[in-house]
Amino acid sequence: MNEVAIHMADVGYQSGDKWLLQGVTATLARGRTAAVIGPSGAGKSTLLSLCNLLRTPTAGRIEVDGQDIRDWPVQRLRQKVGMVFQAATMFPGSVEDNVLFGLKLHNRPLTDAGRLLELVDLPRELLPKSASDLSGGQQQRVALARTLAMEPDVLLLDEVTSALDVHAKREVEETLLEIRSRLHTTMLWVTHDLRQARRVADDIWFLTAGRLVEEGPAERLLVEPATAQLRSFLAQAEEGEA
Amino acid sequence: MSYLSLSFTLLFVVVSLVLSVWLRLGVERDIVIAAVRAAIQLLVVGYILKFVFASHQTVFILLMVALIIAVAAWNARGRAKGIPGVIWSILIGLVVTEIVTQGLLLGIGVVPFQARYVITITGMIIGNSMVAAGLLLNRLQREVENGRAEITAVLALGGSPKQAIYPRLKQAIRAGMIPTIDSTKTTGLVQLPGMMTGQIIAGADPVQAVRYQLMILFCILAGSAMTSIVIGFLTYPKLFTAHQQLREG
């Protein structure tokens, strides 16, 4: 198995006349979690959506398991590189329908939906309930269980806790950390919450204005930022937290 | 009816104009344009049909049918300008509808292959199919806009574009068919349909007129269903890119 989960080389993405990302080169090793941080509009979510080909890079290449994403069969790539969004979308039906949704799409053998719910710290008694009746935090965990059912090697997390209250946010975050330690899932985690980035990240990718300005181990970058941009971003973020 | 007596009916247009001015509805210009366009279009069509009927040439019948389909397709396309290449889906949908319905009518000998039957029946079937196509395309675009998050969620789970859009596509196809189904349900109760009215005015036996009308209604019903389904299934792939991404609206 390749030790590099995701490798990006000089990646750019253009929308209309505007380059939302340019010259992004970074590597995410298997089993590690990189927090993607940066100001709003820096291109964090765009970068994430390139990794499972929900958008196609305009320039450069992205490799998953050493193979260019454009060479992957799209549907296999998206099962391997799962994604959870900021707003959890619930499909009509029960919690069980939602958890098993992806497996049914691919006619894959159905696993125990209750076990998946327990994996995301929800009681299996919720299975027959209507998914739309759940709270925001519960829906986000059902969305996570639905993605985990596909047994992805990589999880793309797009501000998955930002729509949740403080309590639900910590719960979902702890669930994710637990999953990581149990399944050794590689994670690319977009967050605007610096404290969360400190808690979860092995690596930090700092993006600003569509460019990856700094990348490296969290313990170094968050303590000794090399660039003025990251220093100023951290200072502002800490001010906001205080 | 002479042109002189026809010109008296312009009074109805004048009544609409007066009402529009009096109530400040601001539709005077549209009323005049509509009346003038209807008069010119129908008079021109009347003379063309007279020529085609008299010529007994198959090629003219086919040309008229092609013209009707082309105009209908162009018109329906106006509802979905944002979808690349949608005109081809519409054309194929309308041509399939025409071939199946007329093929059946001619094949089982319900009507003879004569201009007065083929062209008029085509006009009615394609006219209704055009409305169905417009409704379908309109609804499909709205469904996709409102369901963008859900469609993306299915794609992100590795679902195919068809799996992602199917619930929405079904709604759009229904939207294309429902007006025809509803008007078929109430036909004769709310309004006497055009073909039957025309035949009765022309002196035909009402029961005979009803038979023709029923034939047309069934054709229109099948036509709007076929058009909606064919165009729906040909159009949805155009909403996705080669990498199975939902195109930006």
Short mmCIF file of C-alpha atoms in Angstrom, two decimals:
data_model
loop_
_atom_site.label_atom_id
_atom_site.label_comp_id
_atom_site.label_asym_id
_atom_site.label_seq_id
_atom_site.Cartn_x
_atom_site.Cartn_y
_atom_site.Cartn_z
CA MET A 1 0.00 0.00 0.00
CA ASN A 2 1.22 3.48 -0.90
CA GLU A 3 2.44 5.49 2.09
CA VAL A 4 1.26 8.72 0.48
CA ALA A 5 -2.51 9.04 0.57
CA ILE A 6 -2.83 12.28 -1.37
CA HIS A 7 -0.20 14.15 -3.33
CA MET A 8 -0.85 17.47 -5.04
CA ALA A 9 1.58 18.92 -7.56
CA ASP A 10 1.18 22.54 -8.70
CA VAL A 11 -2.60 22.32 -8.51
CA GLY A 12 -4.72 25.19 -9.77
CA TYR A 13 -8.45 25.71 -10.16
CA GLN A 14 -10.08 28.36 -12.28
CA SER A 15 -13.73 29.36 -12.10
CA GLY A 16 -14.74 31.77 -14.86
CA ASP A 17 -11.84 34.23 -15.17
CA LYS A 18 -10.79 33.83 -11.57
CA TRP A 19 -8.15 31.45 -10.24
CA LEU A 20 -9.50 30.20 -6.91
CA LEU A 21 -6.38 28.08 -6.33
CA GLN A 22 -2.91 28.32 -7.78
CA GLY A 23 0.34 26.41 -7.46
CA VAL A 24 -0.74 24.17 -4.58
CA THR A 25 1.82 21.46 -3.87
CA ALA A 26 1.37 19.28 -0.78
CA THR A 27 1.50 15.72 0.45
CA LEU A 28 -0.66 13.95 2.98
CA ALA A 29 0.80 10.74 4.37
CA ARG A 30 -1.43 7.76 5.09
CA GLY A 31 -3.11 7.83 8.49
CA ARG A 32 -2.33 11.48 9.15
CA THR A 33 -4.77 14.34 9.60
CA ALA A 34 -4.11 17.67 7.95
CA ALA A 35 -6.16 20.67 9.04
CA VAL A 36 -6.69 23.10 6.19
CA ILE A 37 -6.86 26.57 7.68
CA GLY A 38 -6.98 30.09 6.30
CA PRO A 39 -9.25 33.09 5.94
CA SER A 40 -12.70 32.88 4.31
CA GLY A 41 -12.49 32.69 0.55
CA ALA A 42 -8.95 31.28 0.64
CA GLY A 43 -10.04 28.25 -1.40
CA LYS A 44 -10.12 25.64 1.39
CA SER A 45 -13.39 23.97 0.40
CA THR A 46 -12.48 24.19 -3.27
CA LEU A 47 -9.23 22.36 -2.54
CA LEU A 48 -11.14 19.62 -0.75
CA SER A 49 -13.62 19.13 -3.58
CA LEU A 50 -10.76 18.59 -6.03
CA CYS A 51 -9.60 15.52 -4.12
CA ASN A 52 -12.67 13.41 -4.95
CA LEU A 53 -13.21 15.04 -8.31
CA LEU A 54 -16.35 16.93 -7.35
CA ARG A 55 -14.40 19.63 -9.17
CA THR A 56 -11.68 18.99 -11.73
CA PRO A 57 -8.32 20.72 -11.27
CA THR A 58 -7.62 23.19 -14.08
CA ALA A 59 -3.88 22.85 -13.65
CA GLY A 60 -1.44 20.40 -12.06
CA ARG A 61 -2.21 16.91 -10.81
CA ILE A 62 -3.61 15.26 -7.72
CA GLU A 63 -2.69 11.67 -6.96
CA VAL A 64 -4.62 9.35 -4.70
CA ASP A 65 -2.66 6.20 -3.90
CA GLY A 66 -0.10 7.24 -6.49
CA GLN A 67 -2.60 7.44 -9.32
CA ASP A 68 -3.86 10.65 -10.96
CA ILE A 69 -7.47 11.22 -9.91
CA ARG A 70 -8.47 11.68 -13.54
CA ASP A 71 -7.36 8.10 -14.19
CA TRP A 72 -9.49 6.68 -11.39
CA PRO A 73 -12.96 5.43 -12.23
CA VAL A 74 -14.86 8.37 -10.70
CA GLN A 75 -17.32 6.31 -8.69
CA ARG A 76 -14.56 4.15 -7.16
CA LEU A 77 -12.51 7.22 -6.30
CA ARG A 78 -15.46 8.76 -4.45
CA GLN A 79 -16.04 5.61 -2.43
CA LYS A 80 -12.37 5.51 -1.50
CA VAL A 81 -12.17 9.24 -0.75
CA GLY A 82 -15.31 9.97 1.25
CA MET A 83 -16.60 13.46 1.93
CA VAL A 84 -18.71 14.98 4.68
CA PHE A 85 -20.16 18.45 4.17
CA GLN A 86 -20.83 21.39 6.46
CA ALA A 87 -24.60 20.95 6.17
CA ALA A 88 -25.62 17.31 6.52
CA THR A 89 -28.06 16.35 3.78
CA MET A 90 -30.61 13.79 4.93
CA PHE A 91 -32.34 11.74 2.25
CA PRO A 92 -36.05 11.03 2.69
CA GLY A 93 -36.62 8.00 4.89
CA SER A 94 -35.38 6.55 8.15
CA VAL A 95 -31.99 6.86 9.80
CA GLU A 96 -31.28 3.30 8.67
CA ASP A 97 -32.13 4.19 5.04
CA ASN A 98 -29.68 7.07 5.31
CA VAL A 99 -26.86 5.08 6.88
CA LEU A 100 -27.13 2.34 4.25
CA PHE A 101 -27.80 4.76 1.36
CA GLY A 102 -24.35 4.56 -0.23
CA LEU A 103 -24.11 0.76 0.08
CA LYS A 104 -27.48 0.39 -1.64
CA LEU A 105 -26.36 2.72 -4.45
CA HIS A 106 -23.56 0.31 -5.25
CA ASN A 107 -25.42 -2.91 -4.45
CA ARG A 108 -22.79 -3.63 -1.84
CA PRO A 109 -23.60 -6.08 0.94
CA LEU A 110 -25.42 -4.25 3.72
CA THR A 111 -23.53 -4.08 6.97
CA ASP A 112 -25.12 -3.74 10.37
CA ALA A 113 -26.47 -0.18 10.35
CA GLY A 114 -26.68 -0.24 14.14
CA ARG A 115 -22.95 -0.90 14.43
CA LEU A 116 -22.26 2.08 12.16
CA LEU A 117 -24.49 4.27 14.31
CA GLU A 118 -22.62 3.14 17.42
CA LEU A 119 -19.36 3.96 15.66
CA VAL A 120 -20.52 7.59 15.49
CA ASP A 121 -21.79 7.47 19.10
CA LEU A 122 -25.48 7.27 18.32
CA PRO A 123 -27.76 4.59 19.86
CA ARG A 124 -29.02 1.93 17.43
CA GLU A 125 -32.54 2.67 18.70
CA LEU A 126 -32.51 5.66 16.35
CA LEU A 127 -32.47 3.41 13.25
CA PRO A 128 -36.23 3.36 12.54
CA LYS A 129 -36.67 7.08 13.28
CA SER A 130 -37.22 9.56 10.48
CA ALA A 131 -33.87 11.15 9.64
CA SER A 132 -35.43 14.59 9.33
CA ASP A 133 -36.50 14.46 13.00
CA LEU A 134 -32.90 14.33 14.29
CA SER A 135 -31.02 17.30 15.71
CA GLY A 136 -28.30 19.00 13.65
CA GLY A 137 -25.52 17.22 15.53
CA GLN A 138 -27.23 13.84 15.14
CA GLN A 139 -27.79 14.43 11.43
CA GLN A 140 -24.13 15.30 10.99
CA ARG A 141 -23.17 12.02 12.67
CA VAL A 142 -25.61 10.07 10.50
CA ALA A 143 -24.00 11.70 7.44
CA LEU A 144 -20.63 10.63 8.83
CA ALA A 145 -21.87 7.06 9.41
CA ARG A 146 -23.20 7.00 5.84
CA THR A 147 -19.78 7.96 4.52
CA LEU A 148 -17.98 5.54 6.86
CA ALA A 149 -20.20 2.71 5.59
CA MET A 150 -18.32 2.97 2.30
CA GLU A 151 -15.09 2.19 4.23
CA PRO A 152 -13.14 5.10 2.76
CA ASP A 153 -9.36 5.29 3.11
CA VAL A 154 -9.47 9.09 3.13
CA LEU A 155 -12.06 11.38 4.71
CA LEU A 156 -12.57 14.90 3.40
CA LEU A 157 -14.22 16.96 6.12
CA ASP A 158 -15.58 20.31 4.98
CA GLU A 159 -16.24 22.42 8.10
CA VAL A 160 -18.26 19.52 9.45
CA THR A 161 -18.74 21.04 12.88
CA SER A 162 -19.17 24.71 12.01
CA ALA A 163 -22.97 24.56 11.81
CA LEU A 164 -23.22 22.88 15.22
CA ASP A 165 -23.48 24.29 18.74
CA VAL A 166 -20.46 24.03 21.04
CA HIS A 167 -21.61 20.81 22.69
CA ALA A 168 -22.46 18.99 19.43
CA LYS A 169 -19.27 20.30 17.87
CA ARG A 170 -17.08 18.67 20.53
CA GLU A 171 -19.05 15.45 20.32
CA VAL A 172 -18.71 15.13 16.55
CA GLU A 173 -15.04 16.05 16.80
CA GLU A 174 -14.40 13.40 19.44
CA THR A 175 -16.27 10.86 17.34
CA LEU A 176 -13.99 11.64 14.42
CA LEU A 177 -10.86 11.32 16.53
CA GLU A 178 -12.06 8.01 17.87
CA ILE A 179 -12.71 6.77 14.34
CA ARG A 180 -9.24 7.86 13.32
CA SER A 181 -7.59 5.95 16.12
CA ARG A 182 -9.70 2.87 15.41
CA LEU A 183 -9.65 2.82 11.60
CA HIS A 184 -6.46 4.82 10.90
CA THR A 185 -8.38 6.90 8.37
CA THR A 186 -6.46 9.66 6.63
CA MET A 187 -8.22 12.99 7.04
CA LEU A 188 -8.15 16.31 5.25
CA TRP A 189 -10.09 18.54 7.60
CA VAL A 190 -11.12 22.06 6.64
CA THR A 191 -11.82 24.16 9.69
CA HIS A 192 -12.01 27.84 10.50
CA ASP A 193 -11.66 27.05 14.19
CA LEU A 194 -8.01 27.30 15.17
CA ARG A 195 -8.51 25.58 18.52
CA GLN A 196 -10.07 22.64 16.71
CA ALA A 197 -7.12 22.57 14.30
CA ARG A 198 -4.78 22.39 17.33
CA ARG A 199 -6.74 19.51 18.82
CA VAL A 200 -7.04 17.36 15.72
CA ALA A 201 -4.21 18.08 13.30
CA ASP A 202 -0.93 16.28 12.70
CA ASP A 203 -0.22 18.68 9.84
CA ILE A 204 -1.37 22.17 8.98
CA TRP A 205 -2.01 23.44 5.47
CA PHE A 206 -2.35 27.21 5.54
CA LEU A 207 -4.09 28.69 2.52
CA THR A 208 -4.61 32.32 1.72
CA ALA A 209 -5.92 33.90 -1.48
CA GLY A 210 -5.83 30.57 -3.29
CA ARG A 211 -2.21 29.78 -2.46
CA LEU A 212 -0.77 27.26 -0.03
CA VAL A 213 1.53 29.56 1.88
CA GLU A 214 2.76 27.14 4.54
CA GLU A 215 2.52 23.44 5.10
CA GLY A 216 4.07 21.25 7.79
CA PRO A 217 3.69 19.55 11.17
CA ALA A 218 1.14 21.31 13.39
CA GLU A 219 3.45 21.52 16.42
CA ARG A 220 5.94 23.56 14.39
CA LEU A 221 3.64 25.71 12.23
CA LEU A 222 1.30 26.78 14.99
CA VAL A 223 4.22 27.70 17.29
CA GLU A 224 6.77 29.08 14.88
CA PRO A 225 5.05 30.24 11.72
CA ALA A 226 7.59 31.00 9.01
CA THR A 227 5.59 33.59 7.10
CA ALA A 228 4.14 36.94 8.08
CA GLN A 229 0.80 35.87 6.61
CA LEU A 230 0.41 32.88 8.91
CA ARG A 231 1.70 34.89 11.90
CA SER A 232 -0.92 37.55 11.25
CA PHE A 233 -3.66 34.94 10.68
CA LEU A 234 -2.82 33.17 13.94
CA ALA A 235 -2.69 36.45 15.84
CA GLN A 236 -6.09 37.48 14.49
CA ALA A 237 -7.60 34.08 15.17
CA GLU A 238 -6.26 34.08 18.74
CA GLU A 239 -7.68 37.55 19.26
CA GLY A 240 -11.05 36.24 18.09
CA GLU A 241 -10.83 33.32 20.50
CA ALA A 242 -9.87 35.44 23.48
CA MET B 1 -66.92 33.76 -43.44
CA SER B 2 -65.92 36.79 -45.52
CA TYR B 3 -62.99 39.07 -44.70
CA LEU B 4 -65.52 41.82 -44.02
CA SER B 5 -67.34 39.79 -41.36
CA LEU B 6 -63.98 38.68 -39.97
CA SER B 7 -62.91 42.30 -39.65
CA PHE B 8 -65.94 42.96 -37.43
CA THR B 9 -64.53 40.51 -34.91
CA LEU B 10 -61.67 42.94 -34.44
CA LEU B 11 -64.11 44.64 -32.11
CA PHE B 12 -63.16 41.99 -29.55
CA VAL B 13 -59.57 43.15 -29.76
CA VAL B 14 -60.72 46.74 -29.33
CA VAL B 15 -62.71 45.73 -26.23
CA SER B 16 -59.56 44.15 -24.73
CA LEU B 17 -57.55 47.28 -25.57
CA VAL B 18 -60.11 49.59 -23.99
CA LEU B 19 -60.20 47.45 -20.85
CA SER B 20 -56.43 47.41 -20.65
CA VAL B 21 -56.20 51.21 -20.99
CA TRP B 22 -59.09 51.82 -18.62
CA LEU B 23 -57.72 49.56 -15.88
CA ARG B 24 -54.10 50.57 -16.66
CA LEU B 25 -53.08 46.96 -17.09
CA GLY B 26 -50.28 47.98 -19.47
CA VAL B 27 -50.82 45.09 -21.86
CA GLU B 28 -52.08 47.12 -24.87
CA ARG B 29 -48.89 46.63 -26.80
CA ASP B 30 -48.93 42.87 -26.20
CA ILE B 31 -52.59 42.63 -27.23
CA VAL B 32 -51.88 44.43 -30.53
CA ILE B 33 -48.78 42.30 -31.20
CA ALA B 34 -50.68 39.10 -30.35
CA ALA B 35 -53.62 40.00 -32.61
CA VAL B 36 -51.42 41.04 -35.51
CA ARG B 37 -49.15 38.00 -35.16
CA ALA B 38 -52.08 35.59 -34.91
CA ALA B 39 -53.72 37.14 -37.99
CA ILE B 40 -50.57 37.07 -40.11
CA GLN B 41 -49.46 33.58 -38.97
CA LEU B 42 -52.86 31.97 -39.49
CA LEU B 43 -53.49 33.65 -42.85
CA VAL B 44 -50.08 32.59 -44.11
CA VAL B 45 -50.61 29.05 -42.80
CA GLY B 46 -54.07 28.98 -44.38
CA TYR B 47 -52.66 29.79 -47.82
CA ILE B 48 -49.75 27.37 -47.38
CA LEU B 49 -52.13 24.57 -46.37
CA LYS B 50 -54.37 25.35 -49.34
CA PHE B 51 -51.37 24.98 -51.62
CA VAL B 52 -50.14 21.78 -49.93
CA PHE B 53 -53.60 20.18 -49.94
CA ALA B 54 -54.04 20.97 -53.61
CA SER B 55 -50.57 19.77 -54.63
CA HIS B 56 -51.00 16.17 -53.35
CA GLN B 57 -47.20 15.96 -52.95
CA THR B 58 -45.82 13.81 -50.10
CA VAL B 59 -42.72 15.97 -49.89
CA PHE B 60 -44.79 19.03 -48.95
CA ILE B 61 -46.53 17.08 -46.19
CA LEU B 62 -43.18 16.01 -44.80
CA LEU B 63 -41.82 19.56 -45.07
CA MET B 64 -44.79 20.93 -43.13
CA VAL B 65 -44.34 18.29 -40.43
CA ALA B 66 -40.62 19.14 -40.22
CA LEU B 67 -41.43 22.84 -39.96
CA ILE B 68 -43.96 22.26 -37.17
CA ILE B 69 -41.43 20.17 -35.22
CA ALA B 70 -38.59 22.66 -35.76
CA VAL B 71 -40.66 25.65 -34.58
CA ALA B 72 -41.94 23.70 -31.56
CA ALA B 73 -38.40 22.60 -30.63
CA TRP B 74 -37.08 26.15 -30.95
CA ASN B 75 -39.88 27.44 -28.79
CA ALA B 76 -39.40 24.80 -26.05
CA ARG B 77 -35.67 25.45 -26.08
CA GLY B 78 -36.41 28.97 -24.82
CA ARG B 79 -37.23 27.37 -21.46
CA ALA B 80 -33.80 25.83 -21.08
CA LYS B 81 -31.23 28.07 -22.69
CA GLY B 82 -28.75 27.28 -19.93
CA ILE B 83 -28.53 23.58 -20.85
CA PRO B 84 -25.97 23.02 -23.59
CA GLY B 85 -27.25 21.15 -26.63
CA VAL B 86 -30.77 20.80 -25.25
CA ILE B 87 -32.25 21.56 -28.68
CA TRP B 88 -31.15 18.11 -29.86
CA SER B 89 -32.89 16.36 -26.97
CA ILE B 90 -36.07 18.28 -27.74
CA LEU B 91 -35.89 17.54 -31.45
CA ILE B 92 -35.37 13.83 -30.83
CA GLY B 93 -38.22 13.79 -28.29
CA LEU B 94 -40.63 15.46 -30.69
CA VAL B 95 -39.58 13.35 -33.69
CA VAL B 96 -40.01 10.13 -31.68
CA THR B 97 -43.44 11.30 -30.54
CA GLU B 98 -44.45 12.17 -34.10
CA ILE B 99 -43.23 8.89 -35.55
CA VAL B 100 -44.87 6.73 -32.89
CA THR B 101 -48.25 8.50 -32.82
CA GLN B 102 -48.63 9.11 -36.55
CA GLY B 103 -47.10 5.74 -37.33
CA LEU B 104 -49.77 4.06 -35.24
CA LEU B 105 -52.64 6.12 -36.64
CA LEU B 106 -51.53 5.55 -40.23
CA GLY B 107 -50.41 1.98 -39.63
CA ILE B 108 -53.72 0.75 -38.29
CA GLY B 109 -55.57 2.85 -40.85
CA VAL B 110 -57.38 5.18 -38.44
CA VAL B 111 -56.56 8.09 -40.77
CA PRO B 112 -55.36 8.07 -44.38
CA PHE B 113 -52.00 9.54 -45.41
CA GLN B 114 -53.41 12.82 -46.65
CA ALA B 115 -52.21 16.33 -45.95
CA ARG B 116 -55.44 17.44 -44.28
CA TYR B 117 -55.11 14.66 -41.67
CA VAL B 118 -51.37 14.35 -41.18
CA ILE B 119 -50.58 18.05 -40.88
CA THR B 120 -53.48 19.03 -38.64
CA ILE B 121 -53.06 16.07 -36.32
CA THR B 122 -49.29 16.70 -36.16
CA GLY B 123 -50.00 20.30 -35.21
CA MET B 124 -52.19 19.25 -32.32
CA ILE B 125 -49.91 16.51 -31.00
CA ILE B 126 -46.67 18.46 -31.36
CA GLY B 127 -48.27 21.63 -29.98
CA ASN B 128 -49.18 19.83 -26.79
CA SER B 129 -45.84 18.02 -26.66
CA MET B 130 -44.10 21.38 -26.95
CA VAL B 131 -45.94 22.61 -23.86
CA ALA B 132 -45.03 19.38 -22.03
CA ALA B 133 -41.37 19.80 -23.04
CA GLY B 134 -41.32 23.39 -21.81
CA LEU B 135 -42.84 22.44 -18.46
CA LEU B 136 -40.47 19.49 -18.06
CA LEU B 137 -37.36 21.56 -18.78
CA ASN B 138 -38.48 24.39 -16.58
CA ARG B 139 -39.17 22.07 -13.68
CA LEU B 140 -36.00 20.06 -14.20
CA GLN B 141 -33.85 23.17 -13.87
CA ARG B 142 -35.71 24.27 -10.76
CA GLU B 143 -35.44 20.80 -9.22
CA VAL B 144 -31.69 20.75 -9.83
CA GLU B 145 -31.21 24.20 -8.30
CA ASN B 146 -33.24 23.30 -5.21
CA GLY B 147 -31.73 19.85 -4.91
CA ARG B 148 -28.10 20.74 -5.55
CA ALA B 149 -26.98 19.66 -2.05
CA GLU B 150 -28.80 16.34 -2.25
CA ILE B 151 -27.52 15.58 -5.75
CA THR B 152 -23.95 16.44 -4.71
CA ALA B 153 -24.30 14.23 -1.62
CA VAL B 154 -25.21 11.24 -3.82
CA LEU B 155 -22.33 11.96 -6.20
CA ALA B 156 -19.93 12.25 -3.25
CA LEU B 157 -20.98 8.76 -2.17
CA GLY B 158 -19.91 7.52 -5.59
CA GLY B 159 -23.44 7.46 -7.02
CA SER B 160 -23.93 7.89 -10.76
CA PRO B 161 -25.51 11.05 -12.20
CA LYS B 162 -28.64 9.03 -12.92
CA GLN B 163 -28.88 7.81 -9.33
CA ALA B 164 -28.27 11.35 -8.10
CA ILE B 165 -30.89 13.03 -10.23
CA TYR B 166 -33.54 10.34 -10.65
CA PRO B 167 -35.94 11.49 -7.88
CA ARG B 168 -35.77 15.02 -9.31
CA LEU B 169 -36.12 13.85 -12.89
CA LYS B 170 -39.26 11.92 -11.96
CA GLN B 171 -40.81 15.09 -10.55
CA ALA B 172 -39.95 17.01 -13.73
CA ILE B 173 -41.40 14.31 -16.01
CA ARG B 174 -44.59 14.31 -13.94
CA ALA B 175 -44.76 18.10 -14.24
CA GLY B 176 -44.59 17.77 -18.03
CA MET B 177 -47.43 15.22 -18.13
CA ILE B 178 -49.85 16.45 -15.48
CA PRO B 179 -51.52 19.36 -17.37
CA THR B 180 -52.39 17.02 -20.26
CA ILE B 181 -53.72 14.37 -17.90
CA ASP B 182 -55.79 16.96 -16.03
CA SER B 183 -57.23 18.53 -19.16
CA THR B 184 -58.04 15.07 -20.53
CA LYS B 185 -59.94 14.30 -17.31
CA THR B 186 -62.18 17.37 -17.62
CA THR B 187 -62.53 17.41 -21.39
CA GLY B 188 -66.09 17.93 -22.57
CA LEU B 189 -67.12 19.03 -19.07
CA VAL B 190 -65.19 22.29 -18.95
CA GLN B 191 -64.49 22.95 -22.59
CA LEU B 192 -65.29 21.35 -25.90
CA PRO B 193 -61.96 20.61 -27.50
CA GLY B 194 -60.91 22.43 -30.65
CA MET B 195 -61.02 19.65 -33.19
CA MET B 196 -64.49 18.56 -32.16
CA THR B 197 -65.78 22.12 -32.09
CA GLY B 198 -64.40 22.73 -35.57
CA GLN B 199 -65.99 19.61 -36.98
CA ILE B 200 -69.37 20.36 -35.41
CA ILE B 201 -69.32 23.92 -36.76
CA ALA B 202 -68.43 22.50 -40.16
CA GLY B 203 -71.60 20.40 -39.97
CA ALA B 204 -70.25 17.00 -38.88
CA ASP B 205 -72.24 14.56 -36.78
CA PRO B 206 -71.30 15.30 -33.12
CA VAL B 207 -70.81 11.61 -32.32
CA GLN B 208 -68.44 11.23 -35.27
CA ALA B 209 -66.66 14.40 -34.09
CA VAL B 210 -66.33 12.92 -30.62
CA ARG B 211 -64.64 9.81 -32.02
CA TYR B 212 -62.03 11.91 -33.78
CA GLN B 213 -61.57 14.02 -30.70
CA LEU B 214 -61.01 10.97 -28.51
CA MET B 215 -58.43 9.69 -30.94
CA ILE B 216 -56.63 13.04 -30.74
CA LEU B 217 -56.85 13.16 -26.95
CA PHE B 218 -55.29 9.73 -26.63
CA CYS B 219 -52.54 10.71 -29.06
CA ILE B 220 -51.89 13.90 -27.13
CA LEU B 221 -51.78 11.96 -23.85
CA ALA B 222 -49.29 9.47 -25.24
CA GLY B 223 -47.39 12.25 -26.99
CA SER B 224 -46.86 14.34 -23.88
CA ALA B 225 -45.80 11.24 -21.92
CA MET B 226 -43.33 10.17 -24.61
CA THR B 227 -41.97 13.67 -25.11
CA SER B 228 -41.46 14.22 -21.37
CA ILE B 229 -39.76 10.87 -20.85
CA VAL B 230 -37.53 10.97 -23.93
CA ILE B 231 -36.46 14.59 -23.42
CA GLY B 232 -36.00 14.06 -19.67
CA PHE B 233 -33.70 11.07 -20.12
CA LEU B 234 -31.77 12.72 -22.96
CA THR B 235 -31.37 16.00 -21.10
CA TYR B 236 -30.24 14.99 -17.60
CA PRO B 237 -26.75 13.81 -18.71
CA LYS B 238 -26.16 17.31 -20.11
CA LEU B 239 -26.47 18.67 -16.57
CA PHE B 240 -23.31 16.78 -15.58
CA THR B 241 -19.70 17.02 -16.71
CA ALA B 242 -17.60 14.14 -18.01
CA HIS B 243 -16.25 13.72 -14.45
CA GLN B 244 -19.79 13.26 -13.12
CA GLN B 245 -20.02 16.69 -11.54
CA LEU B 246 -23.21 18.73 -11.49
CA ARG B 247 -22.66 21.73 -13.76
CA GLU B 248 -22.84 25.19 -12.22
CA GLY B 249 -26.27 26.76 -12.82
#
